[in-house]
C-alpha cells in the first residue's frame, strides 16, 4: 500500500503533462493477496474497500475482475459496481447463464469507438450457482455482437487468463486490437504483435506503470515500429562498412590473397542488398504516412515507480482513514475476530522470547539490543502501525524455521506477548524452548541462512539487501 499513493500521484502527473485523452485500465487482481478472505469486518476487506475508493476517485475507466478480486465474494464486487466502480467481466455468469457484471464498457476517443471488455480466470473455488465460462465459449458470441453494433471499434480485452491463453486468443481473434494481461506470475514484457492483436502485460501489483501511447488511425491494424526497423538496417550497414574498410586496408598493405578478395566481394553484395531494403522501407513509410492510409501506431513505456515521488493527497487521506479503521477494529476484544480463524497463537508454541535467552547469553543479548531488530516493533508503534496485520509479520518474532507458522491465523499477531514484539533471537536461531531447558542436548541454529533474512528483507521492503554485507552488523559476538 505504501507505493500506491506515489503511483496515483504519478498517474496524475503524467495525465496532466501530456494532456492527451487517456484511458486508465487494469486487468485485475488488485484487491486481495490471497484466496478465501474471511467474511465480516476485517483488515483485508477494509483495505480492499480503500483500494476501490482510490481507483474510483482517480477515475479508472475499466477494471477486469481477476481471481484474487473474487476472494471476498461476488457480493463485495457487485456492491462496488452499484457504487460506481467500473468492474467488468464477460465470463462470470449466474444461474441462468446471464452475466453477473457488465461485459463491456464503451468510450469514444477522438471519434473512435473504444470498447473495453474483460475475461476472468476462474478462482480455485467457485461460488454456488456461478460459472466462470471459458473464453472459447464466450468470444464467438461476444465479438460479432461488438463489431456489428459499432462501426470499426477499437476493442480492448483485459484478461487475467494465462499468457498461453492470451496468445491463443490473439491468434484466433484479430478483431481484438489490444490485449492487456494481468496474470499472477507475469512480468513486464514489451508489447508483442500477435497476428493483429497487440498483447501487453505489466508486473503484478506493479512496481511499474505501463503506459501505452496510441495514435488512433482509420484502420484497426497496427503500424510497425518503423523507426526501429530503419535503425536496425542502418546499424547493419554501419558494421558492414567498417568490416569492408578494415579488409580493404589490409589488402592494400600487400597481404592480399584470394580469400580477402572473395570476402570483400561478398560484403559489397550484402551492402547493396541492405541499401535497397532501406530504400524500399523508406517508400513504405512515405506511403503509410500519406493521408487516408493511417493505421494505429503505438509506443510503450514502463515507468518505474520513483521512490522520491510525492504522495497523492487524496490517496493519503483514504489510507489514513483505513489505518484508523484498522486500529479501531483491532482494539476490540480479540475474541471477536478470531471466531472464524484457525488456532489462536499460544506462546506455548516453542518460542520463549529474548528474556529467557538473556539469562544465559547476556553478551549476545546486549549486542542484539543495540541492533535495529530489537526496535522493529517500536518502529511500528511510532508509526501507529502496530495493529496493522500488513506490517506485523516482519516486525515481530515468529518461528520462521517451522512451516506450520505460516498457517497461524494472522490475527494472532495482535496478541503476541511483549517478549516477542521485536525481531528477536529466535528469528535467526530458531525456537528456543527445548534448548533453554537442555542446551547441551538441543542445539540452536548457529548461523541463519540467507533464506531466513529474505523472508522479511524482500525487494519491496529492502531493495538492496545483500546477505554478505548485512550479516556482519547482526552477527552476535562470541563469549
Ligand atoms: C515483508 C516484510 C515487511 C513488512 C510486511 C513490513 N516491513 Fe517494515 N521493514 C522491513 C524490513 C526488512 C525493514 C528494514 C529495511 C532496511 O532498513 O533496509 C523494514 C523497515 C521499516 C521501517 C524503518 C525504516 C524506514 O523505512 O523508515 C519502518 C518505519 C517500517 N519498516 C514500517 C513498516 C510498516 C508501517 C509496515 C506495514 C505497512 C511494514 N513496515 C511492513 C520488512 C517489512
Ligand atoms: C538477525 C539475526 C540474529 C539475531 C536476531 C540474533 N542473532 Fe545471535 N547470532 C547471529 C549470527 C549471524 C551469529 C554468528 C554465527 C556464526 O558466525 O557462527 C550469532 C551468534 C550467536 C551466538 C553464538 C555466539 C558464539 O559464537 O559463541 C549466540 C549464543 C547467539 N547468537 C545468541 C543470540 C541471542 C541470545 C539473541 C537475542 C537476544 C540473538 N542471538 C539474536 C544472528 C542473530
Ligand atoms: C539455560 C541456559 C541457556 C538458555 C536459556 C539459552 N541458551 Fe543458548 N546456549 C547455552 C549453552 C550452554 C550453549 C552452548 C552449548 C554447547 O556448546 O554445547 C548455548 C549455545 C547457543 C548457541 C550456539 C549454537 C548451539 O546450540 O550450540 C546459540 C545460537 C544459542 N545458544 C542461542 C540461544 C537462544 C536464541 C536462546 C533463547 C531462545 C538461548 N540460547 C537460550 C545455554 C542457554
Ligand atoms: C522477521 C523479519 C526479519 C528477518 C527474518 C530479518 N530481518 Fe533484518 N530487519 C527487519 C526489520 C523490520 C528491520 C528494521 C527495523 C527497524 O528499523 O525498526 C530490519 C533491519 C535490519 C538491518 C538494519 C537496517 C539495514 O538494512 O541495514 C540489518 C543489517 C538487517 N536487518 C539484517 C538482517 C539479516 C542479515 C537477516 C538474516 C540473518 C535479517 N535481517 C533477518 C526484519 C527482519
GROMACS .gro file of N, CA and C in nm, residues 224-235 278 281 285:
model
   45
  224UNK      N    1   0.383  -0.079  -3.784
  224UNK     CA    2   0.504  -0.144  -3.736
  224UNK      C    3   0.590  -0.037  -3.668
  225UNK      N    4   0.688  -0.083  -3.593
  225UNK     CA    5   0.780   0.014  -3.534
  225UNK      C    6   0.886   0.048  -3.639
  226UNK      N    7   0.850   0.141  -3.727
  226UNK     CA    8   0.938   0.169  -3.842
  226UNK      C    9   1.072   0.228  -3.801
  227UNK      N   10   1.067   0.312  -3.697
  227UNK     CA   11   1.192   0.375  -3.654
  227UNK      C   12   1.296   0.270  -3.620
  228UNK      N   13   1.248   0.165  -3.551
  228UNK     CA   14   1.341   0.062  -3.507
  228UNK      C   15   1.391  -0.016  -3.630
  229UNK      N   16   1.301  -0.043  -3.723
  229UNK     CA   17   1.343  -0.118  -3.842
  229UNK      C   18   1.451  -0.040  -3.919
  230UNK      N   19   1.430   0.091  -3.933
  230UNK     CA   20   1.529   0.173  -4.003
  230UNK      C   21   1.662   0.170  -3.927
  231UNK      N   22   1.651   0.187  -3.795
  231UNK     CA   23   1.774   0.189  -3.715
  231UNK      C   24   1.850   0.056  -3.726
  232UNK      N   25   1.775  -0.056  -3.725
  232UNK     CA   26   1.841  -0.187  -3.736
  232UNK      C   27   1.919  -0.198  -3.867
  233UNK      N   28   1.852  -0.158  -3.977
  233UNK     CA   29   1.919  -0.167  -4.107
  233UNK      C   30   2.043  -0.078  -4.110
  234UNK      N   31   2.028   0.042  -4.056
  234UNK     CA   32   2.142   0.134  -4.057
  234UNK      C   33   2.259   0.080  -3.976
  235UNK      N   34   2.225   0.012  -3.865
  235UNK     CA   35   2.332  -0.049  -3.784
  235UNK      C   36   2.407  -0.155  -3.862
  278UNK      N   37   1.658  -0.069  -4.739
  278UNK     CA   38   1.638   0.059  -4.671
  278UNK      C   39   1.555   0.152  -4.759
  281UNK      N   40   1.198   0.033  -4.764
  281UNK     CA   41   1.135   0.062  -4.635
  281UNK      C   42   1.095   0.209  -4.628
  285UNK      N   43   0.724   0.371  -4.570
  285UNK     CA   44   0.695   0.468  -4.466
  285UNK      C   45   0.624   0.590  -4.526
   0.00000   0.00000   0.00000
